[in-house]
């Protein structure tokens, strides 16, 4: 779920992760029927894979050799956090099987907590590289591939 900011981590001696999506105002969309577990994994992993690609491209475009802490902080707050927020928003739009909804909510809540931790102290998150461990563990257990990286 943390995407792959490995390039950032390697150059700064750290590692981490993180799509801004605007919210539409208006009538709520009609509720979709629940997906099967296989459909949820397929659609969720498609969302995460695309988001991870955008994140990699954005970080690569912003990253300079031997980045300073200020540059890393800027990338985390202006690139990684918005991308991760968009990823979570897109995943929350998927309707999981009712029996799996608590696990999916737990996973996405763990990502939200890691995003908040990143917002508060982006350098620490990059150095420790474990803020997204709970979310990744839950995602792997459920069967996600790209949403557990």
Tab-separated table of N, CA and C in Angstrom:
chain	number	residue	atom	x	y	z
A	1	UNK	N	0.821	-1.183	0.000
A	1	UNK	CA	0.000	0.000	0.000
A	1	UNK	C	0.858	1.236	0.000
A	2	UNK	N	1.993	1.076	0.482
A	2	UNK	CA	2.833	2.261	0.547
A	2	UNK	C	3.427	2.609	-0.798
A	3	UNK	N	3.069	1.898	-1.822
A	3	UNK	CA	3.599	2.205	-3.136
A	3	UNK	C	5.050	1.818	-3.178
A	4	UNK	N	5.844	2.531	-3.961
A	4	UNK	CA	7.254	2.217	-3.934
A	4	UNK	C	8.056	3.476	-4.118
A	5	UNK	N	8.488	4.007	-3.023
A	5	UNK	CA	9.388	5.151	-3.047
A	5	UNK	C	10.787	4.651	-2.802
A	6	UNK	N	11.065	3.474	-3.317
A	6	UNK	CA	12.371	2.873	-3.100
A	6	UNK	C	13.485	3.772	-3.615
A	7	UNK	N	13.255	4.433	-4.740
A	7	UNK	CA	14.293	5.313	-5.276
A	7	UNK	C	14.601	6.425	-4.287
A	8	UNK	N	13.567	6.954	-3.671
A	8	UNK	CA	13.748	7.991	-2.661
A	8	UNK	C	14.515	7.424	-1.480
A	9	UNK	N	14.123	6.249	-1.051
A	9	UNK	CA	14.777	5.616	0.087
A	9	UNK	C	16.233	5.333	-0.185
A	10	UNK	N	16.518	4.846	-1.380
A	10	UNK	CA	17.899	4.510	-1.709
A	10	UNK	C	18.784	5.754	-1.731
A	11	UNK	N	18.284	6.823	-2.309
A	11	UNK	CA	19.090	8.031	-2.396
A	11	UNK	C	19.219	8.757	-1.062
A	12	UNK	N	18.254	8.608	-0.209
A	12	UNK	CA	18.292	9.307	1.077
A	12	UNK	C	18.681	8.365	2.198
A	13	UNK	N	18.885	7.104	1.845
A	13	UNK	CA	19.222	6.119	2.849
A	13	UNK	C	17.986	5.720	3.638
A	14	UNK	N	16.835	5.784	2.998
A	14	UNK	CA	15.559	5.525	3.650
A	14	UNK	C	14.674	4.700	2.731
A	15	UNK	N	13.363	4.658	3.028
A	15	UNK	CA	12.397	4.051	2.116
A	15	UNK	C	10.980	4.321	2.591
A	16	UNK	N	9.968	4.403	1.656
A	16	UNK	CA	8.555	4.638	2.026
A	16	UNK	C	7.558	4.480	0.896
A	17	UNK	N	6.382	5.230	0.977
A	17	UNK	CA	5.373	5.227	-0.052
A	17	UNK	C	4.411	6.399	-0.136
A	18	UNK	N	3.034	6.297	-0.815
A	18	UNK	CA	1.975	7.226	-0.914
A	18	UNK	C	0.971	7.542	-1.938
A	19	UNK	N	-2.548	10.262	-4.404
A	19	UNK	CA	-3.257	10.589	-5.618
A	19	UNK	C	-4.367	11.439	-5.120
A	20	UNK	N	-4.181	12.474	-5.326
A	20	UNK	CA	-5.238	13.356	-4.872
A	20	UNK	C	-6.419	13.215	-5.808
A	21	UNK	N	-7.558	13.120	-5.229
A	21	UNK	CA	-8.767	12.977	-5.995
A	21	UNK	C	-9.787	13.912	-5.395
A	22	UNK	N	-10.372	14.732	-6.227
A	22	UNK	CA	-11.329	15.688	-5.691
A	22	UNK	C	-12.641	14.985	-5.375
A	23	UNK	N	-13.322	15.521	-4.380
A	23	UNK	CA	-14.606	14.968	-3.999
A	23	UNK	C	-15.697	15.741	-4.724
A	24	UNK	N	-16.617	15.016	-5.336
A	24	UNK	CA	-17.723	15.648	-6.021
A	24	UNK	C	-18.807	15.970	-5.008
A	25	UNK	N	-19.359	17.160	-5.148
A	25	UNK	CA	-20.448	17.575	-4.287
A	25	UNK	C	-21.740	17.303	-5.033
A	26	UNK	N	-22.742	16.841	-4.340
A	26	UNK	CA	-24.020	16.579	-4.981
A	26	UNK	C	-24.664	15.355	-4.383
A	27	UNK	N	-25.589	14.807	-5.113
A	27	UNK	CA	-26.323	13.639	-4.648
A	27	UNK	C	-25.387	12.441	-4.555
A	28	UNK	N	-25.583	11.621	-3.523
A	28	UNK	CA	-24.741	10.436	-3.419
A	28	UNK	C	-25.025	9.486	-4.575
A	29	UNK	N	-23.975	8.810	-5.046
A	29	UNK	CA	-24.191	7.880	-6.152
A	29	UNK	C	-25.014	6.687	-5.663
A	30	UNK	N	-25.711	6.051	-6.575
A	30	UNK	CA	-26.475	4.883	-6.160
A	30	UNK	C	-25.514	3.810	-5.657
A	31	UNK	N	-25.941	3.084	-4.650
A	31	UNK	CA	-25.068	2.072	-4.064
A	31	UNK	C	-24.892	0.911	-5.032
A	32	UNK	N	-23.654	0.523	-5.207
A	32	UNK	CA	-23.340	-0.599	-6.079
A	32	UNK	C	-23.502	-1.894	-5.302
A	33	UNK	N	-23.787	-2.973	-6.015
A	33	UNK	CA	-23.855	-4.253	-5.317
A	33	UNK	C	-22.457	-4.663	-4.869
A	34	UNK	N	-22.368	-5.446	-3.816
A	34	UNK	CA	-21.047	-5.876	-3.352
A	34	UNK	C	-20.321	-6.689	-4.424
A	35	UNK	N	-19.024	-6.512	-4.454
A	35	UNK	CA	-18.176	-7.303	-5.337
A	35	UNK	C	-17.901	-8.644	-4.673
A	36	UNK	N	-17.500	-9.603	-5.464
A	36	UNK	CA	-16.992	-10.835	-4.879
A	36	UNK	C	-15.584	-10.544	-4.374
A	37	UNK	N	-15.048	-11.408	-3.569
A	37	UNK	CA	-13.685	-11.223	-3.073
A	37	UNK	C	-12.702	-11.151	-4.245
A	38	UNK	N	-12.847	-12.038	-5.205
A	38	UNK	CA	-11.943	-12.040	-6.365
A	38	UNK	C	-12.050	-10.733	-7.150
A	39	UNK	N	-13.274	-10.232	-7.334
A	39	UNK	CA	-13.463	-8.958	-8.046
A	39	UNK	C	-12.841	-7.806	-7.266
A	40	UNK	N	-13.019	-7.809	-5.952
A	40	UNK	CA	-12.463	-6.747	-5.116
A	40	UNK	C	-10.942	-6.740	-5.201
A	41	UNK	N	-10.346	-7.909	-5.112
A	41	UNK	CA	-8.881	-8.003	-5.200
A	41	UNK	C	-8.412	-7.522	-6.571
A	42	UNK	N	-9.076	-7.968	-7.631
A	42	UNK	CA	-8.672	-7.575	-8.985
A	42	UNK	C	-8.790	-6.067	-9.185
A	43	UNK	N	-9.941	-5.490	-8.805
A	43	UNK	CA	-10.137	-4.052	-8.988
A	43	UNK	C	-9.248	-3.244	-8.045
A	44	UNK	N	-9.117	-3.696	-6.814
A	44	UNK	CA	-8.267	-3.000	-5.853
A	44	UNK	C	-6.812	-2.999	-6.288
A	45	UNK	N	-6.328	-4.158	-6.715
A	45	UNK	CA	-4.936	-4.228	-7.172
A	45	UNK	C	-4.712	-3.383	-8.419
A	46	UNK	N	-5.723	-3.273	-9.275
A	46	UNK	CA	-5.607	-2.412	-10.457
A	46	UNK	C	-5.447	-0.947	-10.021
A	47	UNK	N	-6.230	-0.534	-9.028
A	47	UNK	CA	-6.144	0.828	-8.486
A	47	UNK	C	-4.760	1.057	-7.887
A	48	UNK	N	-4.300	0.129	-7.067
A	48	UNK	CA	-3.007	0.286	-6.397
A	48	UNK	C	-1.845	0.264	-7.379
A	49	UNK	N	-1.923	-0.610	-8.367
A	49	UNK	CA	-0.852	-0.689	-9.362
A	49	UNK	C	-0.724	0.628	-10.122
A	50	UNK	N	-1.863	1.174	-10.559
A	50	UNK	CA	-1.843	2.453	-11.286
A	50	UNK	C	-1.333	3.577	-10.389
A	51	UNK	N	-1.778	3.585	-9.150
A	51	UNK	CA	-1.346	4.609	-8.208
A	51	UNK	C	0.148	4.498	-7.934
A	52	UNK	N	0.631	3.281	-7.757
A	52	UNK	CA	2.060	3.079	-7.517
A	52	UNK	C	2.897	3.554	-8.706
A	53	UNK	N	2.388	3.319	-9.914
A	53	UNK	CA	3.100	3.795	-11.114
A	53	UNK	C	3.154	5.319	-11.150
A	54	UNK	N	2.005	5.954	-10.845
A	54	UNK	CA	1.989	7.426	-10.824
A	54	UNK	C	2.945	7.949	-9.765
A	55	UNK	N	2.956	7.307	-8.625
A	55	UNK	CA	3.835	7.722	-7.540
A	55	UNK	C	5.295	7.584	-7.944
A	56	UNK	N	5.656	6.459	-8.525
A	56	UNK	CA	7.034	6.262	-8.987
A	56	UNK	C	7.439	7.332	-9.990
A	57	UNK	N	6.552	7.609	-10.953
A	57	UNK	CA	6.850	8.613	-11.979
A	57	UNK	C	7.002	9.996	-11.361
A	58	UNK	N	6.115	10.341	-10.432
A	58	UNK	CA	6.177	11.662	-9.800
A	58	UNK	C	7.426	11.807	-8.941
A	59	UNK	N	7.747	10.768	-8.190
A	59	UNK	CA	8.942	10.830	-7.339
A	59	UNK	C	10.186	10.934	-8.211
A	60	UNK	N	10.231	10.144	-9.273
A	60	UNK	CA	11.382	10.195	-10.177
A	60	UNK	C	11.536	11.582	-10.774
A	61	UNK	N	10.431	12.208	-11.131
A	61	UNK	CA	10.477	13.548	-11.717
A	61	UNK	C	10.949	14.590	-10.705
A	62	UNK	N	10.601	14.414	-9.444
A	62	UNK	CA	10.942	15.381	-8.393
A	62	UNK	C	12.287	15.110	-7.737
A	63	UNK	N	12.708	13.879	-7.739
A	63	UNK	CA	13.886	13.464	-6.979
A	63	UNK	C	15.184	13.966	-7.603
A	64	UNK	N	16.011	14.488	-6.774
A	64	UNK	CA	17.336	14.933	-7.192
A	64	UNK	C	18.372	14.055	-6.519
A	65	UNK	N	19.555	13.926	-7.096
A	65	UNK	CA	20.599	13.132	-6.441
A	65	UNK	C	20.905	13.702	-5.051
A	66	UNK	N	21.127	12.821	-4.115
A	66	UNK	CA	21.454	13.204	-2.742
A	66	UNK	C	20.485	14.250	-2.183
A	67	UNK	N	19.198	13.902	-2.108
A	67	UNK	CA	18.215	14.885	-1.640
A	67	UNK	C	18.437	15.258	-0.174
A	68	UNK	N	18.108	16.482	0.126
A	68	UNK	CA	18.178	16.943	1.505
A	68	UNK	C	16.924	16.484	2.240
A	69	UNK	N	16.940	16.613	3.555
A	69	UNK	CA	15.760	16.271	4.347
A	69	UNK	C	14.571	17.131	3.918
A	70	UNK	N	14.812	18.388	3.605
A	70	UNK	CA	13.736	19.281	3.179
A	70	UNK	C	13.135	18.817	1.853
A	71	UNK	N	13.975	18.349	0.938
A	71	UNK	CA	13.479	17.854	-0.345
A	71	UNK	C	12.666	16.575	-0.154
A	72	UNK	N	13.141	15.696	0.711
A	72	UNK	CA	12.415	14.455	0.987
A	72	UNK	C	11.067	14.785	1.619
A	73	UNK	N	11.068	15.706	2.572
A	73	UNK	CA	9.827	16.109	3.231
A	73	UNK	C	8.834	16.655	2.203
A	74	UNK	N	9.321	17.505	1.304
A	74	UNK	CA	8.460	18.086	0.271
A	74	UNK	C	7.855	16.996	-0.611
A	75	UNK	N	8.659	16.045	-1.044
A	75	UNK	CA	8.167	14.957	-1.884
A	75	UNK	C	7.125	14.128	-1.129
A	76	UNK	N	7.398	13.856	0.124
A	76	UNK	CA	6.453	13.064	0.915
A	76	UNK	C	5.118	13.786	1.052
A	77	UNK	N	5.166	15.057	1.380
A	77	UNK	CA	3.935	15.806	1.639
A	77	UNK	C	3.205	16.232	0.367
A	78	UNK	N	3.944	16.520	-0.686
A	78	UNK	CA	3.316	17.027	-1.906
A	78	UNK	C	3.083	15.961	-2.968
A	79	UNK	N	3.737	14.823	-2.840
A	79	UNK	CA	3.592	13.764	-3.840
A	79	UNK	C	3.007	12.491	-3.209
A	80	UNK	N	3.697	11.953	-2.216
A	80	UNK	CA	3.294	10.659	-1.652
A	80	UNK	C	1.952	10.720	-0.930
A	81	UNK	N	1.788	11.687	-0.049
A	81	UNK	CA	0.544	11.770	0.733
A	81	UNK	C	-0.672	11.952	-0.175
A	82	UNK	N	-0.667	12.906	-1.095
A	82	UNK	CA	-1.843	13.035	-1.964
A	82	UNK	C	-2.120	11.778	-2.794
A	83	UNK	N	-1.080	11.126	-3.271
A	83	UNK	CA	-1.285	9.906	-4.066
A	83	UNK	C	-1.912	8.807	-3.215
A	84	UNK	N	-1.418	8.647	-2.006
A	84	UNK	CA	-1.982	7.635	-1.111
A	84	UNK	C	-3.425	7.966	-0.725
A	85	UNK	N	-3.709	9.234	-0.504
A	85	UNK	CA	-5.082	9.632	-0.172
A	85	UNK	C	-6.034	9.286	-1.311
A	86	UNK	N	-5.596	9.518	-2.538
A	86	UNK	CA	-6.416	9.172	-3.690
A	86	UNK	C	-6.595	7.670	-3.838
A	87	UNK	N	-5.541	6.948	-3.537
A	87	UNK	CA	-5.609	5.489	-3.596
A	87	UNK	C	-6.655	4.972	-2.605
A	88	UNK	N	-6.620	5.488	-1.393
A	88	UNK	CA	-7.584	5.071	-0.368
A	88	UNK	C	-9.004	5.470	-0.781
A	89	UNK	N	-9.172	6.678	-1.289
A	89	UNK	CA	-10.500	7.129	-1.719
A	89	UNK	C	-11.064	6.220	-2.804
A	90	UNK	N	-10.228	5.850	-3.758
A	90	UNK	CA	-10.681	4.960	-4.836
A	90	UNK	C	-11.022	3.574	-4.295
A	91	UNK	N	-10.223	3.085	-3.369
A	91	UNK	CA	-10.500	1.775	-2.782
A	91	UNK	C	-11.775	1.791	-1.943
A	92	UNK	N	-12.033	2.903	-1.263
A	92	UNK	CA	-13.248	3.007	-0.448
A	92	UNK	C	-14.512	3.035	-1.306
A	93	UNK	N	-14.386	3.385	-2.568
A	93	UNK	CA	-15.547	3.380	-3.467
A	93	UNK	C	-15.967	1.968	-3.868
A	94	UNK	N	-15.046	1.012	-3.747
A	94	UNK	CA	-15.373	-0.371	-4.054
A	94	UNK	C	-16.223	-0.931	-2.915
A	95	UNK	N	-17.188	-1.745	-3.255
A	95	UNK	CA	-18.068	-2.330	-2.242
A	95	UNK	C	-17.638	-3.780	-2.015
A	96	UNK	N	-17.020	-4.043	-0.861
A	96	UNK	CA	-16.559	-5.405	-0.596
A	96	UNK	C	-17.723	-6.328	-0.239
A	97	UNK	N	-17.488	-7.623	-0.287
A	97	UNK	CA	-18.517	-8.534	0.217
A	97	UNK	C	-18.826	-8.150	1.663
A	98	UNK	N	-20.086	-8.217	2.049
A	98	UNK	CA	-20.463	-7.739	3.386
A	98	UNK	C	-19.673	-8.423	4.496
A	99	UNK	N	-19.360	-9.690	4.332
A	99	UNK	CA	-18.600	-10.389	5.374
A	99	UNK	C	-17.147	-9.913	5.447
A	100	UNK	N	-16.647	-9.310	4.375
A	100	UNK	CA	-15.253	-8.853	4.331
A	100	UNK	C	-15.100	-7.367	4.630
A	101	UNK	N	-16.211	-6.645	4.697
A	101	UNK	CA	-16.162	-5.195	4.892
A	101	UNK	C	-15.367	-4.782	6.132
A	102	UNK	N	-15.520	-5.459	7.269
A	102	UNK	CA	-14.731	-5.051	8.445
A	102	UNK	C	-13.217	-5.145	8.212
A	103	UNK	N	-12.776	-6.188	7.521
A	103	UNK	CA	-11.339	-6.341	7.258
A	103	UNK	C	-10.841	-5.260	6.301
A	104	UNK	N	-11.631	-4.956	5.285
A	104	UNK	CA	-11.244	-3.922	4.318
A	104	UNK	C	-11.227	-2.556	5.004
A	105	UNK	N	-12.223	-2.285	5.833
A	105	UNK	CA	-12.231	-1.025	6.588
A	105	UNK	C	-11.015	-0.932	7.495
A	106	UNK	N	-10.663	-2.019	8.149
A	106	UNK	CA	-9.497	-2.050	9.027
A	106	UNK	C	-8.224	-1.748	8.238
A	107	UNK	N	-8.109	-2.340	7.062
A	107	UNK	CA	-6.945	-2.112	6.208
A	107	UNK	C	-6.854	-0.648	5.797
A	108	UNK	N	-7.975	-0.087	5.321
A	108	UNK	CA	-7.964	1.295	4.849
A	108	UNK	C	-7.797	2.282	6.000
A	109	UNK	N	-8.349	1.954	7.158
A	109	UNK	CA	-8.129	2.797	8.337
A	109	UNK	C	-6.653	2.790	8.735
A	110	UNK	N	-5.997	1.640	8.582
A	110	UNK	CA	-4.557	1.559	8.883
A	110	UNK	C	-3.750	2.421	7.910
A	111	UNK	N	-4.170	2.461	6.652
A	111	UNK	CA	-3.494	3.333	5.683
A	111	UNK	C	-3.714	4.790	6.069
A	112	UNK	N	-4.957	5.130	6.428
A	112	UNK	CA	-5.243	6.506	6.852
A	112	UNK	C	-4.372	6.910	8.042
A	113	UNK	N	-4.195	6.017	8.999
A	113	UNK	CA	-3.337	6.307	10.157
A	113	UNK	C	-1.891	6.520	9.721
A	114	UNK	N	-1.412	5.697	8.796
A	114	UNK	CA	-0.045	5.853	8.298
A	114	UNK	C	0.122	7.151	7.523
A	115	UNK	N	-0.904	7.543	6.782
A	115	UNK	CA	-0.861	8.819	6.059
A	115	UNK	C	-0.767	9.962	7.063
A	116	UNK	N	-1.559	9.897	8.118
A	116	UNK	CA	-1.521	10.947	9.145
A	116	UNK	C	-0.152	10.991	9.823
A	117	UNK	N	0.412	9.823	10.090
A	117	UNK	CA	1.757	9.765	10.674
A	117	UNK	C	2.775	10.387	9.718
A	118	UNK	N	2.606	10.108	8.434
A	118	UNK	CA	3.498	10.679	7.422
A	118	UNK	C	3.371	12.192	7.382
A	119	UNK	N	2.149	12.672	7.471
A	119	UNK	CA	1.904	14.115	7.454
A	119	UNK	C	2.597	14.787	8.644
A	120	UNK	N	2.544	14.146	9.801
A	120	UNK	CA	3.126	14.719	11.019
A	120	UNK	C	4.651	14.678	11.013
A	121	UNK	N	5.218	13.593	10.505
A	121	UNK	CA	6.665	13.446	10.548
A	121	UNK	C	7.148	12.618	9.354
A	122	UNK	N	7.184	13.228	8.181
A	122	UNK	CA	7.524	12.477	6.971
A	122	UNK	C	8.922	11.871	6.988
A	123	UNK	N	9.875	12.547	7.577
A	123	UNK	CA	11.240	12.011	7.598
A	123	UNK	C	11.306	10.754	8.455
A	124	UNK	N	10.642	10.760	9.592
A	124	UNK	CA	10.629	9.588	10.465
A	124	UNK	C	9.985	8.399	9.751
A	125	UNK	N	8.897	8.639	9.050
A	125	UNK	CA	8.227	7.565	8.325
A	125	UNK	C	9.147	6.973	7.272
A	126	UNK	N	9.873	7.825	6.572
A	126	UNK	CA	10.796	7.346	5.548
A	126	UNK	C	11.919	6.538	6.189
A	127	UNK	N	12.467	7.028	7.262
A	127	UNK	CA	13.574	6.320	7.922
A	127	UNK	C	13.141	4.999	8.525
A	128	UNK	N	12.007	4.979	9.190
A	128	UNK	CA	11.556	3.770	9.875
A	128	UNK	C	10.944	2.756	8.917
A	129	UNK	N	10.327	3.246	7.850
A	129	UNK	CA	9.762	2.390	6.810
A	129	UNK	C	8.820	1.317	7.355
A	130	UNK	N	8.087	1.621	8.424
A	130	UNK	CA	7.158	0.622	8.946
A	130	UNK	C	5.763	1.181	9.211
A	131	UNK	N	5.510	2.407	8.839
A	131	UNK	CA	4.211	3.026	9.091
A	131	UNK	C	3.074	2.286	8.383
A	132	UNK	N	3.380	1.672	7.262
A	132	UNK	CA	2.346	1.003	6.475
A	132	UNK	C	2.321	-0.509	6.701
A	133	UNK	N	3.096	-0.992	7.660
A	133	UNK	CA	3.184	-2.437	7.892
A	133	UNK	C	1.843	-3.074	8.226
A	134	UNK	N	1.052	-2.458	9.107
A	134	UNK	CA	-0.245	-3.041	9.473
A	134	UNK	C	-1.157	-3.144	8.253
A	135	UNK	N	-1.240	-2.069	7.489
A	135	UNK	CA	-2.091	-2.076	6.297
A	135	UNK	C	-1.605	-3.120	5.294
A	136	UNK	N	-0.305	-3.202	5.093
A	136	UNK	CA	0.249	-4.180	4.151
A	136	UNK	C	-0.012	-5.606	4.615
A	137	UNK	N	0.103	-5.850	5.908
A	137	UNK	CA	-0.128	-7.184	6.467
A	137	UNK	C	-1.583	-7.603	6.227
A	138	UNK	N	-2.511	-6.692	6.511
A	138	UNK	CA	-3.935	-6.987	6.315
A	138	UNK	C	-4.225	-7.216	4.835
A	139	UNK	N	-3.666	-6.384	3.973
A	139	UNK	CA	-3.885	-6.515	2.531
A	139	UNK	C	-3.361	-7.861	2.015
A	140	UNK	N	-2.165	-8.236	2.454
A	140	UNK	CA	-1.599	-9.531	2.045
A	140	UNK	C	-2.480	-10.682	2.517
A	141	UNK	N	-2.911	-10.603	3.775
A	141	UNK	CA	-3.754	-11.655	4.339
A	141	UNK	C	-5.050	-11.800	3.544
A	142	UNK	N	-5.588	-10.688	3.088
A	142	UNK	CA	-6.830	-10.724	2.318
A	142	UNK	C	-6.604	-11.297	0.921
A	143	UNK	N	-5.411	-11.085	0.368
A	143	UNK	CA	-5.095	-11.603	-0.958
A	143	UNK	C	-4.656	-10.567	-1.973
A	144	UNK	N	-4.541	-9.303	-1.534
A	144	UNK	CA	-4.071	-8.266	-2.449
A	144	UNK	C	-2.591	-8.454	-2.726
A	145	UNK	N	-2.199	-8.117	-3.943
A	145	UNK	CA	-0.787	-8.151	-4.312
A	145	UNK	C	-0.237	-6.726	-4.358
A	146	UNK	N	-0.763	-5.907	-5.258
A	146	UNK	CA	-0.242	-4.545	-5.441
A	146	UNK	C	-0.632	-3.619	-4.294
A	147	UNK	N	-1.698	-3.942	-3.598
A	147	UNK	CA	-2.126	-3.107	-2.474
A	147	UNK	C	-1.419	-3.504	-1.178
A	148	UNK	N	-0.500	-4.437	-1.273
A	148	UNK	CA	0.226	-4.855	-0.076
A	148	UNK	C	1.721	-4.633	-0.216
A	149	UNK	N	2.102	-3.834	-1.211
A	149	UNK	CA	3.531	-3.565	-1.447
A	149	UNK	C	3.948	-2.325	-0.690
